[in-house]
Every structure is written in C-alpha cells, then in structure tokens.
Tab-separated table of C-alpha atoms in Angstrom:
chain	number	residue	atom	x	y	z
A	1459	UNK	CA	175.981	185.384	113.534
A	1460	UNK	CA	174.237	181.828	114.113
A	1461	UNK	CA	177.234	181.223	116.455
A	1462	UNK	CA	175.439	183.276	118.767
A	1463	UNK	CA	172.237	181.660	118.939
A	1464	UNK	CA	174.261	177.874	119.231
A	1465	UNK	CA	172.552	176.065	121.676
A	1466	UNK	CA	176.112	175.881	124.004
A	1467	UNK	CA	176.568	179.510	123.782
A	1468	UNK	CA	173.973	180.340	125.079
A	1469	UNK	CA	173.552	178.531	127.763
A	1470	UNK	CA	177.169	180.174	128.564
A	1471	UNK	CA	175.559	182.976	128.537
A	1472	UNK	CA	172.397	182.392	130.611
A	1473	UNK	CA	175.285	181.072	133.310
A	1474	UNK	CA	176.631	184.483	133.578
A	1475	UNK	CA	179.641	183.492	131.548
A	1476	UNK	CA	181.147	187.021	131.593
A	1477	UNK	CA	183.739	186.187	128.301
A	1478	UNK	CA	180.757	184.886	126.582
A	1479	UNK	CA	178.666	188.043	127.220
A	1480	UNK	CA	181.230	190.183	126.196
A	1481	UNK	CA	181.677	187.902	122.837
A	1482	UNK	CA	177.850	188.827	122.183
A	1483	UNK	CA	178.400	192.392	123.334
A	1484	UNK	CA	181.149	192.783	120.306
A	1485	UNK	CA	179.316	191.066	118.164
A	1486	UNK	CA	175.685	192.271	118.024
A	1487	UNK	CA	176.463	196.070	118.993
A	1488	UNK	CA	177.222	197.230	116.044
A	1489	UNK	CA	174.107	195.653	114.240
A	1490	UNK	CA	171.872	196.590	117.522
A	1491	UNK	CA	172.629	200.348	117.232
A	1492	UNK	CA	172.676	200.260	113.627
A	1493	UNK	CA	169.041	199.210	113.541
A	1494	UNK	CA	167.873	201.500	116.610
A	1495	UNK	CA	169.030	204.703	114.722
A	1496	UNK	CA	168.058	203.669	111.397
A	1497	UNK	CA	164.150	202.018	111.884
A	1498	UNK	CA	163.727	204.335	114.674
A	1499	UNK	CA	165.545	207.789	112.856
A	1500	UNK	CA	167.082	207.826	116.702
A	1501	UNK	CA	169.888	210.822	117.031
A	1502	UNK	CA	173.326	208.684	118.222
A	1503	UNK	CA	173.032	209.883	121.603
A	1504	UNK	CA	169.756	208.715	122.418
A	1505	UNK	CA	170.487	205.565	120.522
A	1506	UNK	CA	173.754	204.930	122.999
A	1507	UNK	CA	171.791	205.536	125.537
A	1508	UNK	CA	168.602	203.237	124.773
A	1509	UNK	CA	171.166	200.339	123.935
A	1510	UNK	CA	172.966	200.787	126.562
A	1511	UNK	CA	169.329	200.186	128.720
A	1512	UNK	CA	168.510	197.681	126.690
A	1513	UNK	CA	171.666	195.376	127.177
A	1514	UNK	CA	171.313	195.878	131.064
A	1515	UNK	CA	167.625	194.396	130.677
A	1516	UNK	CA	169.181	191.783	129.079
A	1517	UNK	CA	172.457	191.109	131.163
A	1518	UNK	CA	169.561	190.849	133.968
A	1519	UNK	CA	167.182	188.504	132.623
A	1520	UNK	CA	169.006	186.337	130.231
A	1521	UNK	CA	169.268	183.817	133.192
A	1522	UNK	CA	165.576	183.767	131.967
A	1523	UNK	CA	165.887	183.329	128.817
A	1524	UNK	CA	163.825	180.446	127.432
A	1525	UNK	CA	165.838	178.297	124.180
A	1526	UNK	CA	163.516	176.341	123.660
A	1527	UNK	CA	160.679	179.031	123.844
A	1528	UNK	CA	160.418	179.735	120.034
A	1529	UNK	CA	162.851	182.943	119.263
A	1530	UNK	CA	166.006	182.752	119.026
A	1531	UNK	CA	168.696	184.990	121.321
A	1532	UNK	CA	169.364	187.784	118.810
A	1533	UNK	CA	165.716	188.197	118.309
A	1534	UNK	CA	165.072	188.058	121.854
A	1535	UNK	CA	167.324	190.795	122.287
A	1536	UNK	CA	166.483	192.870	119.506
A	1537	UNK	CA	162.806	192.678	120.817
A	1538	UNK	CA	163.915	194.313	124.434
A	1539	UNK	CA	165.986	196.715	122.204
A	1540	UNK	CA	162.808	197.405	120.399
A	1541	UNK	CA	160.558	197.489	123.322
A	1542	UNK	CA	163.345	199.682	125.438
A	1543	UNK	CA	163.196	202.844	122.429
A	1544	UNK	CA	159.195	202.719	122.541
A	1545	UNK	CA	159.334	202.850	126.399
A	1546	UNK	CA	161.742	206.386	125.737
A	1547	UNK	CA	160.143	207.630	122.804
A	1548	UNK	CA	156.893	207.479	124.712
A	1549	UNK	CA	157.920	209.329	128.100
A	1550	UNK	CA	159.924	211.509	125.561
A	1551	UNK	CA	155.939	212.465	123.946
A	1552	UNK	CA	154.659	212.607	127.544
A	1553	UNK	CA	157.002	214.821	128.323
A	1554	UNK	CA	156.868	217.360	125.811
A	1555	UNK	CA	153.588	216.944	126.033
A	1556	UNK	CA	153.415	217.878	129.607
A	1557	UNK	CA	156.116	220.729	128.578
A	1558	UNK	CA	154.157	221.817	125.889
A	1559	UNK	CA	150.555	221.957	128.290
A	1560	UNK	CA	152.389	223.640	130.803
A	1561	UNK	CA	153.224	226.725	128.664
A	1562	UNK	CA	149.912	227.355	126.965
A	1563	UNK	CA	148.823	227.370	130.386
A	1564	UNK	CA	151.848	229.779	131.469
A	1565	UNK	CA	152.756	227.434	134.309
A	1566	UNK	CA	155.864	226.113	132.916
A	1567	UNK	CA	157.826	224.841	135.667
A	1568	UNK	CA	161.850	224.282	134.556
A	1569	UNK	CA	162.689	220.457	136.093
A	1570	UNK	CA	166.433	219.970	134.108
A	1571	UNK	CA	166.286	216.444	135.806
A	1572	UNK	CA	162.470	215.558	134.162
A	1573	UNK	CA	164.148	214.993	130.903
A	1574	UNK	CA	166.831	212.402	131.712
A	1575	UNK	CA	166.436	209.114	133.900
A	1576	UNK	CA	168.569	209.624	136.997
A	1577	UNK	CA	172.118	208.153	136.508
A	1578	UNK	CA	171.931	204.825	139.482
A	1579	UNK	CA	168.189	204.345	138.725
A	1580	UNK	CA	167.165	200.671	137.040
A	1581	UNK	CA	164.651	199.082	135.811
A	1582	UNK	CA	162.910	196.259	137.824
A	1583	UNK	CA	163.311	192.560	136.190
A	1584	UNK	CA	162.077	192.693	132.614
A	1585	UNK	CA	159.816	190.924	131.681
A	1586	UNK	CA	159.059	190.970	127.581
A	1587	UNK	CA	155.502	191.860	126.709
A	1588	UNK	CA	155.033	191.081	122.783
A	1589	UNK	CA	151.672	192.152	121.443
A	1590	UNK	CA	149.792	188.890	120.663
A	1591	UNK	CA	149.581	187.946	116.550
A	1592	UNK	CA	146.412	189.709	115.195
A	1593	UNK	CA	145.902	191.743	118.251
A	1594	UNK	CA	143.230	192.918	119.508
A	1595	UNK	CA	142.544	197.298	119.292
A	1596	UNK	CA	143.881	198.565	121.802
A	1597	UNK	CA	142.456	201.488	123.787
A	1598	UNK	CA	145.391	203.890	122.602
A	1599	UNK	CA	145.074	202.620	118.752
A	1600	UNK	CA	143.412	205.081	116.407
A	1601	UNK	CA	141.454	203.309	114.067
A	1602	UNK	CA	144.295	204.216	110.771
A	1603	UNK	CA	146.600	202.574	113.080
A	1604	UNK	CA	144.362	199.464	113.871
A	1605	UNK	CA	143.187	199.286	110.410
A	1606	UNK	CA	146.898	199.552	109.216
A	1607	UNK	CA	148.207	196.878	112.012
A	1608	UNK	CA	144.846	194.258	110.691
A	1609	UNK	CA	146.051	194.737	107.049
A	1610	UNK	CA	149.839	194.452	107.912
A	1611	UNK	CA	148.944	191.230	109.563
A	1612	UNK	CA	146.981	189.806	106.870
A	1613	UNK	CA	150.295	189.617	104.477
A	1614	UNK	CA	152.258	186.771	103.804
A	1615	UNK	CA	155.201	186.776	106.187
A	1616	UNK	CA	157.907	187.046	102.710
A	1617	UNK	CA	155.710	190.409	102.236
A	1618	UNK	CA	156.003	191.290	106.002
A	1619	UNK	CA	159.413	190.419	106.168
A	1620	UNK	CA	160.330	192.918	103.087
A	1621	UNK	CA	158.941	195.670	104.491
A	1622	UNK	CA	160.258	195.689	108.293
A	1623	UNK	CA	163.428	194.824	106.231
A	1624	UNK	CA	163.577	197.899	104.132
A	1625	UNK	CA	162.993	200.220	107.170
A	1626	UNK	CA	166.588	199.523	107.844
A	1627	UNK	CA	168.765	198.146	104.889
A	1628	UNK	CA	168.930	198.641	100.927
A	1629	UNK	CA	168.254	196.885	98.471
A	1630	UNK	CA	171.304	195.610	97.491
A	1631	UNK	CA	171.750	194.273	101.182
A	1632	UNK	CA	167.961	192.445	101.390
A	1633	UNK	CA	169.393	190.923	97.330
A	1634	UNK	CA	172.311	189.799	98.976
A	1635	UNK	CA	170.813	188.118	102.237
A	1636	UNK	CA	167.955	186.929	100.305
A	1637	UNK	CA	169.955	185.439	97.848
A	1638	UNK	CA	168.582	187.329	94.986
A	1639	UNK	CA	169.249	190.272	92.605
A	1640	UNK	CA	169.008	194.030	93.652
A	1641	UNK	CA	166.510	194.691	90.905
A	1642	UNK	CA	164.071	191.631	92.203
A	1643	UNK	CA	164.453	192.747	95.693
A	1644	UNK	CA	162.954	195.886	94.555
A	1645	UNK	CA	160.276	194.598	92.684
A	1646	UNK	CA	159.432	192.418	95.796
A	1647	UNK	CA	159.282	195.176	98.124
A	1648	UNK	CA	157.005	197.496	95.629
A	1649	UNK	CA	154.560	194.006	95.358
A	1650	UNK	CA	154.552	193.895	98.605
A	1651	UNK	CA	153.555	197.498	99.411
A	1652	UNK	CA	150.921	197.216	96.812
A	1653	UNK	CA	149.667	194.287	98.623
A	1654	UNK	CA	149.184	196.500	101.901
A	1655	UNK	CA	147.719	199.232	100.080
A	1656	UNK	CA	145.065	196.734	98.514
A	1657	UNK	CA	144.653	194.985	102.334
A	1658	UNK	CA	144.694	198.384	103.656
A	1659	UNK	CA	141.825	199.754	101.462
A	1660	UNK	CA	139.929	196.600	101.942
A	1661	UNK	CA	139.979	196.667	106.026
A	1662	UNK	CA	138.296	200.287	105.626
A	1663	UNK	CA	135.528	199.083	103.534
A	1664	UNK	CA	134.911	196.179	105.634
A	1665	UNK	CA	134.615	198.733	108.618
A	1666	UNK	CA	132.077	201.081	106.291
B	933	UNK	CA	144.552	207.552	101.071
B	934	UNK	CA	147.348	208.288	99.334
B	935	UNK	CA	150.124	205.895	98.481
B	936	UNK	CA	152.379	208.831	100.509
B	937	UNK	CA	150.227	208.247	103.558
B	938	UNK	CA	149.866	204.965	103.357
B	939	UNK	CA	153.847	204.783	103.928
B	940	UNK	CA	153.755	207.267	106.751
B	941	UNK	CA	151.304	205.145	108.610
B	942	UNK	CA	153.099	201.893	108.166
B	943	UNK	CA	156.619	203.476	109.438
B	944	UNK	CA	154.501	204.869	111.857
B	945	UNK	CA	152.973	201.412	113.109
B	946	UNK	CA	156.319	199.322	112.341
B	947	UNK	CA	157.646	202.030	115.322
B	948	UNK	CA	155.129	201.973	117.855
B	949	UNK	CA	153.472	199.372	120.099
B	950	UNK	CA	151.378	198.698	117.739
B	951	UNK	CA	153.848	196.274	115.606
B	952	UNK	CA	154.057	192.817	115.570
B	953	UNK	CA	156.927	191.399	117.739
B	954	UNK	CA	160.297	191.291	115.304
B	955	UNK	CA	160.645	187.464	113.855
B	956	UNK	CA	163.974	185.438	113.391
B	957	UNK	CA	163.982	186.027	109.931
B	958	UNK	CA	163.751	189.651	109.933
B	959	UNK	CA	166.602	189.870	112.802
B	960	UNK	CA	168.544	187.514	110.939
B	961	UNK	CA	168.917	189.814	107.854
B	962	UNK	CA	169.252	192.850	109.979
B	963	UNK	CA	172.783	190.864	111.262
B	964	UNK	CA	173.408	189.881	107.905
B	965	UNK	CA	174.019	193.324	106.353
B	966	UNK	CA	176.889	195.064	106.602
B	967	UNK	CA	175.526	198.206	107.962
B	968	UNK	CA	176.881	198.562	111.609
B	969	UNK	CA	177.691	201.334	113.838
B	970	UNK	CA	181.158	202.462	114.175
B	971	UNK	CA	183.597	200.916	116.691
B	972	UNK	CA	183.779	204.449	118.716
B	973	UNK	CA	179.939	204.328	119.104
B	974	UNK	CA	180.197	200.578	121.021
B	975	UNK	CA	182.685	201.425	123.222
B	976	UNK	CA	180.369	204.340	124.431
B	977	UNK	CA	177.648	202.054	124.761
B	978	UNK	CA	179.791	199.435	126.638
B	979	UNK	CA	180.882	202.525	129.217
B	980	UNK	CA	177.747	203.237	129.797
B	981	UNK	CA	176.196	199.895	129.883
B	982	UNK	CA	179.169	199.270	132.705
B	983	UNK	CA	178.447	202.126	134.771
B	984	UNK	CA	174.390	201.205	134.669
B	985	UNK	CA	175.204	197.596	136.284
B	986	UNK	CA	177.563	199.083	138.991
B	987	UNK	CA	175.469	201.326	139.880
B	988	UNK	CA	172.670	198.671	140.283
B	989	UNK	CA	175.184	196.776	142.202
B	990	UNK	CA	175.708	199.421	145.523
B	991	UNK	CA	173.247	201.646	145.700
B	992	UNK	CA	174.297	203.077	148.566
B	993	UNK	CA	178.024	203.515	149.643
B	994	UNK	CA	179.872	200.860	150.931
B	995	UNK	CA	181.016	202.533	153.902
B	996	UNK	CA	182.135	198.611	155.507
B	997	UNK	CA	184.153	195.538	153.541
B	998	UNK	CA	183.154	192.143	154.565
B	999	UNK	CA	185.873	189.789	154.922
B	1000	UNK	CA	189.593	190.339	154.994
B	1001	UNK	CA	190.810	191.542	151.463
B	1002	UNK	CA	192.774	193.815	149.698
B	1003	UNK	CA	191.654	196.452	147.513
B	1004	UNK	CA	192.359	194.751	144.343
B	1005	UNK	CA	190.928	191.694	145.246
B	1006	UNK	CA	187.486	193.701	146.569
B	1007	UNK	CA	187.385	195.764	143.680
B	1008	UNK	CA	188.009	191.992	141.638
B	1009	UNK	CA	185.115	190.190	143.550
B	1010	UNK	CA	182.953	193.081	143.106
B	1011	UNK	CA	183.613	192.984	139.465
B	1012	UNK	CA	182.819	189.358	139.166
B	1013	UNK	CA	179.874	189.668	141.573
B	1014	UNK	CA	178.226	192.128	138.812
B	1015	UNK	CA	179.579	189.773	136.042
B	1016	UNK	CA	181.964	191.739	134.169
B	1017	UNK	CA	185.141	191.247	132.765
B	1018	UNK	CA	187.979	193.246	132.908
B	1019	UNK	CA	187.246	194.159	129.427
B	1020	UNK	CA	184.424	195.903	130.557
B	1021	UNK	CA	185.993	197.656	133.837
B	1022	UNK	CA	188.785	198.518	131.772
B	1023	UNK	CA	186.279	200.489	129.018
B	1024	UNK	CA	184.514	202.615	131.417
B	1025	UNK	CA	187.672	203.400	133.288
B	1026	UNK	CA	189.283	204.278	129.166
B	1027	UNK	CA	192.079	201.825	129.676
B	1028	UNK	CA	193.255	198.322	128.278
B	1029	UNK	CA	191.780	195.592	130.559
B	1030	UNK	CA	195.806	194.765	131.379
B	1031	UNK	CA	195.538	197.932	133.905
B	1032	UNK	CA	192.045	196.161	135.756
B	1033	UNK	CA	194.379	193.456	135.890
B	1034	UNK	CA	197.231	195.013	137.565
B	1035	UNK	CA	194.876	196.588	140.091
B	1036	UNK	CA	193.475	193.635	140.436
B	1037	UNK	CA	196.104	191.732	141.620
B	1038	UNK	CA	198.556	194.284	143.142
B	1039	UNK	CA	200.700	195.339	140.845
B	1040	UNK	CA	199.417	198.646	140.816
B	1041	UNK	CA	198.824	199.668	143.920
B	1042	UNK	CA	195.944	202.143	144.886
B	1043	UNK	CA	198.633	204.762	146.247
B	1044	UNK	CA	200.508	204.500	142.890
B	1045	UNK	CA	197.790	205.891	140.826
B	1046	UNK	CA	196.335	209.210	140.096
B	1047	UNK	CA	194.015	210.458	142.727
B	1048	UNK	CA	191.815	210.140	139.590
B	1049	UNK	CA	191.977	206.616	138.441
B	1050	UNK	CA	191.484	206.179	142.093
B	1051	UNK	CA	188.516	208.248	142.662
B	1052	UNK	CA	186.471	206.593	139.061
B	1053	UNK	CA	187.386	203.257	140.339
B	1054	UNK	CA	185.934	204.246	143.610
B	1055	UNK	CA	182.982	205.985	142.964
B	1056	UNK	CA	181.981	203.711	140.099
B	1057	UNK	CA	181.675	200.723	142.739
B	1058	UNK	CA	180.437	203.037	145.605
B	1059	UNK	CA	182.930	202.591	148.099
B	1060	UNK	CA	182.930	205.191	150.891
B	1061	UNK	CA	186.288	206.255	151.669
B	1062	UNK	CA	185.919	205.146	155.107
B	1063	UNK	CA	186.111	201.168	153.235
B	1064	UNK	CA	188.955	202.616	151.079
B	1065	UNK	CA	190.983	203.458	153.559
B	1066	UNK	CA	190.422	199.972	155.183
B	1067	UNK	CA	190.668	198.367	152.121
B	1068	UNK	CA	194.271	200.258	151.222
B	1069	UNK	CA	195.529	199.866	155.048
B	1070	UNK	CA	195.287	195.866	153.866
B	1071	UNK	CA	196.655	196.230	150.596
B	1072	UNK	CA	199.439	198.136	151.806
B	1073	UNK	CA	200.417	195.342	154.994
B	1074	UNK	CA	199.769	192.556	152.481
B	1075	UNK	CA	202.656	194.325	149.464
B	1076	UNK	CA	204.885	194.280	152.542
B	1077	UNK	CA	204.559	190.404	153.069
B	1078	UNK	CA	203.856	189.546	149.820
B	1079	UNK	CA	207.087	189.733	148.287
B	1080	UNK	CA	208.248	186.877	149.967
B	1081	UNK	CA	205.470	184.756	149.270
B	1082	UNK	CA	205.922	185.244	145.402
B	1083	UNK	CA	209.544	184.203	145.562
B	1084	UNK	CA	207.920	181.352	146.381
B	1085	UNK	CA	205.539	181.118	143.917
B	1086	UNK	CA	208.504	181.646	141.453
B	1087	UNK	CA	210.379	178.861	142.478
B	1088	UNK	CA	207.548	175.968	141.141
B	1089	UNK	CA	206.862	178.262	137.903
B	1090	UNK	CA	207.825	175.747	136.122
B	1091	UNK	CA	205.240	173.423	136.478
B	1092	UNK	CA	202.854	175.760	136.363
B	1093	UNK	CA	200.453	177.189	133.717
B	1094	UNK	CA	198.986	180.484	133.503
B	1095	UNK	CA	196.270	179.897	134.727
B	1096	UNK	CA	197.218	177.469	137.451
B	1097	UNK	CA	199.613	180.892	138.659
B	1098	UNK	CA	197.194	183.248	138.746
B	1099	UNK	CA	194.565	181.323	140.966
B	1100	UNK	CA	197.442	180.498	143.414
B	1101	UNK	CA	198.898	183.945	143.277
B	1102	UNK	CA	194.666	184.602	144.239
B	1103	UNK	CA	194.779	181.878	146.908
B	1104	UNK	CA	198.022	183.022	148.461
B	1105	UNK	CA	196.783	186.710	148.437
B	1106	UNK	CA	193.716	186.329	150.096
B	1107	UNK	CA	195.645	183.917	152.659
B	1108	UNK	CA	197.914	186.760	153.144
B	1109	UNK	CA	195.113	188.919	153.795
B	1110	UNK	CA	193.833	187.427	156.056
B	1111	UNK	CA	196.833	186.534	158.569
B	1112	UNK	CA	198.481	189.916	158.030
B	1113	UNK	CA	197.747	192.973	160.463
B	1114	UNK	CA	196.704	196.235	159.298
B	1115	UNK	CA	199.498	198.418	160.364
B	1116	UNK	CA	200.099	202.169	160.432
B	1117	UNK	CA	199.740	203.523	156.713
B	1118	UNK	CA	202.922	205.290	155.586
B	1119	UNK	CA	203.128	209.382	154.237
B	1120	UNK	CA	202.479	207.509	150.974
B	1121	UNK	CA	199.216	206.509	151.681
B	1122	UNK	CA	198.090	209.102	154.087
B	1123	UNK	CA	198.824	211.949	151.351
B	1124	UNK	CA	196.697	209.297	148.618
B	1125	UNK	CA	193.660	208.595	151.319
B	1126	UNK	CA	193.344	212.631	151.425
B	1127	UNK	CA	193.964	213.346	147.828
B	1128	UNK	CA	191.236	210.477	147.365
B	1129	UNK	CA	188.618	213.109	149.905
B	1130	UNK	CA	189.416	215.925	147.356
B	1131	UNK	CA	189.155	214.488	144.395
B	1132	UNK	CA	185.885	212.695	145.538
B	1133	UNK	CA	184.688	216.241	146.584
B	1134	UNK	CA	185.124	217.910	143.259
B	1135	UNK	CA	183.393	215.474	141.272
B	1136	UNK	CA	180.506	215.862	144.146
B	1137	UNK	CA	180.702	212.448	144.888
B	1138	UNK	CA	180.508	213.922	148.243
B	1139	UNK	CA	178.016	210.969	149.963
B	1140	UNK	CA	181.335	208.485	149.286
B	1141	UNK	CA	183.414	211.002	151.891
B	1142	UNK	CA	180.946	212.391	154.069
C-alpha cells in the first residue's frame, strides 16, 4: 500500500485525477471498513454508511491535503474515517438520549427522519481537528477517561502502537507485519498492557 | 481497578475523542493485514459514496441546460464536473462502466432505455424533466446528422488511436450540437419524455416533473 502514499500519486489525486481516486477507492476500502467495524464493533450498515461520509470528506478536501504536513495519505484518511464514526456515534447517544428523556417524561414525540441524516444533505468543507499530543482535560472527559488518556500517553509509542493494533487484528497478523513470531507478539501486547495498568495506577495516586 | 476494567476503559478511550490522532505506523499495519471487507460491501459503499457527491452537485433541479449539448454529453460533463469516472456512475446505476459509456457518447440513446435507467440517471443528477426533454430534443436532431459525420470519422481510423477517436468523436459531437436545430421529437420520444413523468412520479421524485 506505500504506492498510495508515493509522492506522484498523490498529487494525482489532490488534482482531481478521477482514475487515480478510484485506484485509492479499490484499494483502501476494504481495509477502511474493515477497521471501522472491527475497532469501532460498527453493525455493516452503519459502517457503509460512515465510510461512505467519510470518503466524500475526503474527495472534498484532498485538494487540501498537505504532503509535506507530517502524515501520510492513508493516515490522513483513516483519521477523517475515525473522526466521521465519533461524529455518528455521538448524535447516535444524543439521540437516544433525547429518545430516552422524552419517554420518562411521556412526551415522546415519533420524528422517523431524526434518526437518519437527510439523503442530499453534506457536510461543509472538513477541516481535521486532531486532539493535540498530551491534551489537555477536556470539559466532557471524566476523570477515568483523562487519567486513562495521561497514562496511555505516557507509553512508548512500540507499546501504543500494540495496543491500537490489537483493537483490530490478531496476533498472528501484528507477528507478521511486525516481522516477528505470533507468540512474541503476544507477549508484547500483555507487556504492554501491564505497562498501562502500572501508568494507569500511578496517574491516580499522583491525583490523591 | 480491575485488570477487566482497565481494558474497558482503554477500548473505551481508543473510541472516543478522547484518543490520540491514529499514527503512520499504526495505519500502516492496519493495511498490512489481510483482514478486509468483502468486495459486495465496497461496491455498496462506492453507490452510496456516488449518490452523496451528486447530490452535493445540484441541489436543486436543473430545470435549464447551459450551452448546446446532448444528453450524453451533459450527463458526461456533469460527471466529470463532480469528478467521477464512469466506474463510479456505472456502480450506482448497477451496471459495467461500458453502459455510462454508451450513454455517454450516443450509442444508447435516452429513448432506447428503460423508463428506469432513464429516470436513476435523471434523478441522480437532478435534472428536471423540463432540461430532459431539451436535452433529448438535441440528442435526438444530433443521431439524425451524426451518422454522416462518423462515416467520416471512419475513413482516417487508421491513423488514429483510441484515444485520439474518442476526443474527436467528442469534438465533432458537440460541433454537431451546436449547428443542428432542435426539431419536432418523434412518437419515440414523446411516448419516452412521458414514461420519464411517470416513472419520476412513482419514485416521488416529483420536484424533477412538477
């Protein structure tokens, strides 16, 4: 897959080369909707439907795109695919939420369009918003989840790399992209959860 | 906490807003593995993904067609204009991009196909029927001329590539278009401009006829 990420493709691509945007479409589908129902436990529909949102982000700002600006393509992308399923999952939460409210109150009010997005409305030009390294709490953080984000953080990145990896493949598959045996990819990943238990633990006694 | 919960929390974070932004090393094993979805699965996607950027494209109907072209041509620069291939046409429409192509450039005329194929092609790109029928009227003067002019087009094949035939065959359409009249349609079209109104009615794409 480093083809797509060559410094000529992509600037096909950011020229609206519609061959070369189809070449990417084949190509990284299958390992885009792969990871959005796997990390995310996303039903297929919904995860259609989120890539699907996320590639028109991208087939509107990839004129945008930066090369030079530190990621490369495929990581750009997966980002906005990232970013794209918290956006849903979130109204998703608001929603039942406001479902949920609505009947203890006994005001529930039946909207069948609340649920869905309607079909010819779009986003405005995305622009990527990545949380900053080490970030700061944020209002909606719950302390676990701040604590847990701080101790995350304070990992090596082979230990941090391990564990988003595991969300989505096995071990055989992180052995055979790491270049190393099933049995020591396992062994790595347990190592490396100990580590964020131990970094965990610590960032609540520092609070205390 | 327990080693249990300490798990939860971190798939918890790793899914939220709360994670660190993905890095090129943990992308680059995610396309590494073999794991994909299935073939079916993209080709959903790419439908979908297709009908999100047309719809972006009109948002409301294109009741008028600037300049003079057919409806193969329109429904080509519109295509282009929104910076998809036929590939992509072709998926949300569920045929091989060879049809787009044929639409495209007038071998399959919009009175040949199914009132349909007509009405998806029509409602995906928002065309009111009031441009269809302008845009058919054109396409149906221009078939009449047009087999003349690729007679001619025949008769240097020879020194001509693919590709170098095609652009002409574009060049000498959208000439044609331009200097030919719009005429009187025929029963043909007539019958497919109405069957277009029904068709466009029962899938409640009723803004495209009223």
């Amino acid at each position: 897959m480093d083809d797509l990420n060559n410094r000529a493709f992509v600037d096909q691509i950011r020229r609206g080369d519609t061959r070369a945007f189809q070449t990417l479409f084949d190509r990284l589908l299958p390992k885009l909707c792969n990871f959005l129902t796997t990390h995310f436990d996303l039903r297929p529909h919904d995860a259609e439907e989120i890539a699907s949102d996320a590639m028109l982000k991208v087939h509107k700002s990839v004129a945008r795109f930066d090369p030079d600006g530190g990621a490369k393509l495929t990581t750009w992308i997966f980002e906005i695919a990232r970013n794209t399923t918290i956006d849903h999952l979130r109204r998703c939460t608001a929603q039942q939420n406001k479902a949920a409210g609505a009947a203890a109150s006994g005001e529930l009010h039946l909207d069948a369009g609340a649920a869905d997005e309607p079909k010819n409305k779009t986003e405005d030009s995305y622009e990527m918003a990545c949380p900053e390294e080490g970030a700061e709490d944020s209002p909606d953080m719950s302390p676990q989840m701040s604590r847990m984000r701080r101790a995350f953080d304070s990992l090596s990145e082979q230990d941090r790399d391990i564990l988003r990896m595991r969300r989505v493949m096995e071990y055989d598959e992180i052995a055979k992209v790491e270049n190393i045996s099933t049995n020591y990819a396992r062994v790595r990943h347990v190592r490396a959860e100990e580590r964020l238990r131990a970094a965990y633990e610590k960032e609540k006694k520092d609070e205390r | 906490m327990s080693d249990e919960d300490v798990s939860k929390l971190l798939k918890e974070m790793l899914r939220s807003e709360h994670a660190p932004p993905l890095t090129d090393s943990v992308v680059d094993a995610f396309l590494s593995s073999e794991a994909e979805c299935s073939n079916e699965m993209v080709d959903r996607v790419r439908a979908r993904f297709v009908e999100k950027v047309l719809a972006d494209l009109h948002r409301d109907p294109v009741k008028r067609v600037e300049g003079k072209l057919s409806f193969g041509r329109w429904v080509e620069q519109a295509r282009e204009g929104a910076r998809l291939s036929r590939h992509d046409l072709g998926s949300v429409l569920g045929k091989e991009q060879s049809f787009v192509e044929s639409v495209e450039t007038g071998g399959t005329q919009p009175w040949h196909m199914n009132s349909g194929e007509l009405a998806r092609i029509v409602s995906l790109f928002r065309l009111h029927v009031d441009a269809v029928s302008d845009l058919i009227l054109r396409s149906f003067a221009l078939n009449n001329v047009r087999l003349r002019g690729e007679v001619l087009a025949r008769s240097h094949r020879g020194r001509m590539s693919l590709e170098r035939g095609s652009s002409t065959r574009r060049a000498l359409d959208m000439y044609l278009a331009r200097n030919v009249s719009g005429g009187e349609p025929n029963e043909e079209v007539s019958e497919c401009l109405n069957a277009l109104r029904d068709e466009l009615r029962r899938i409640e794409a009723t803004d495209l006829v009223d």
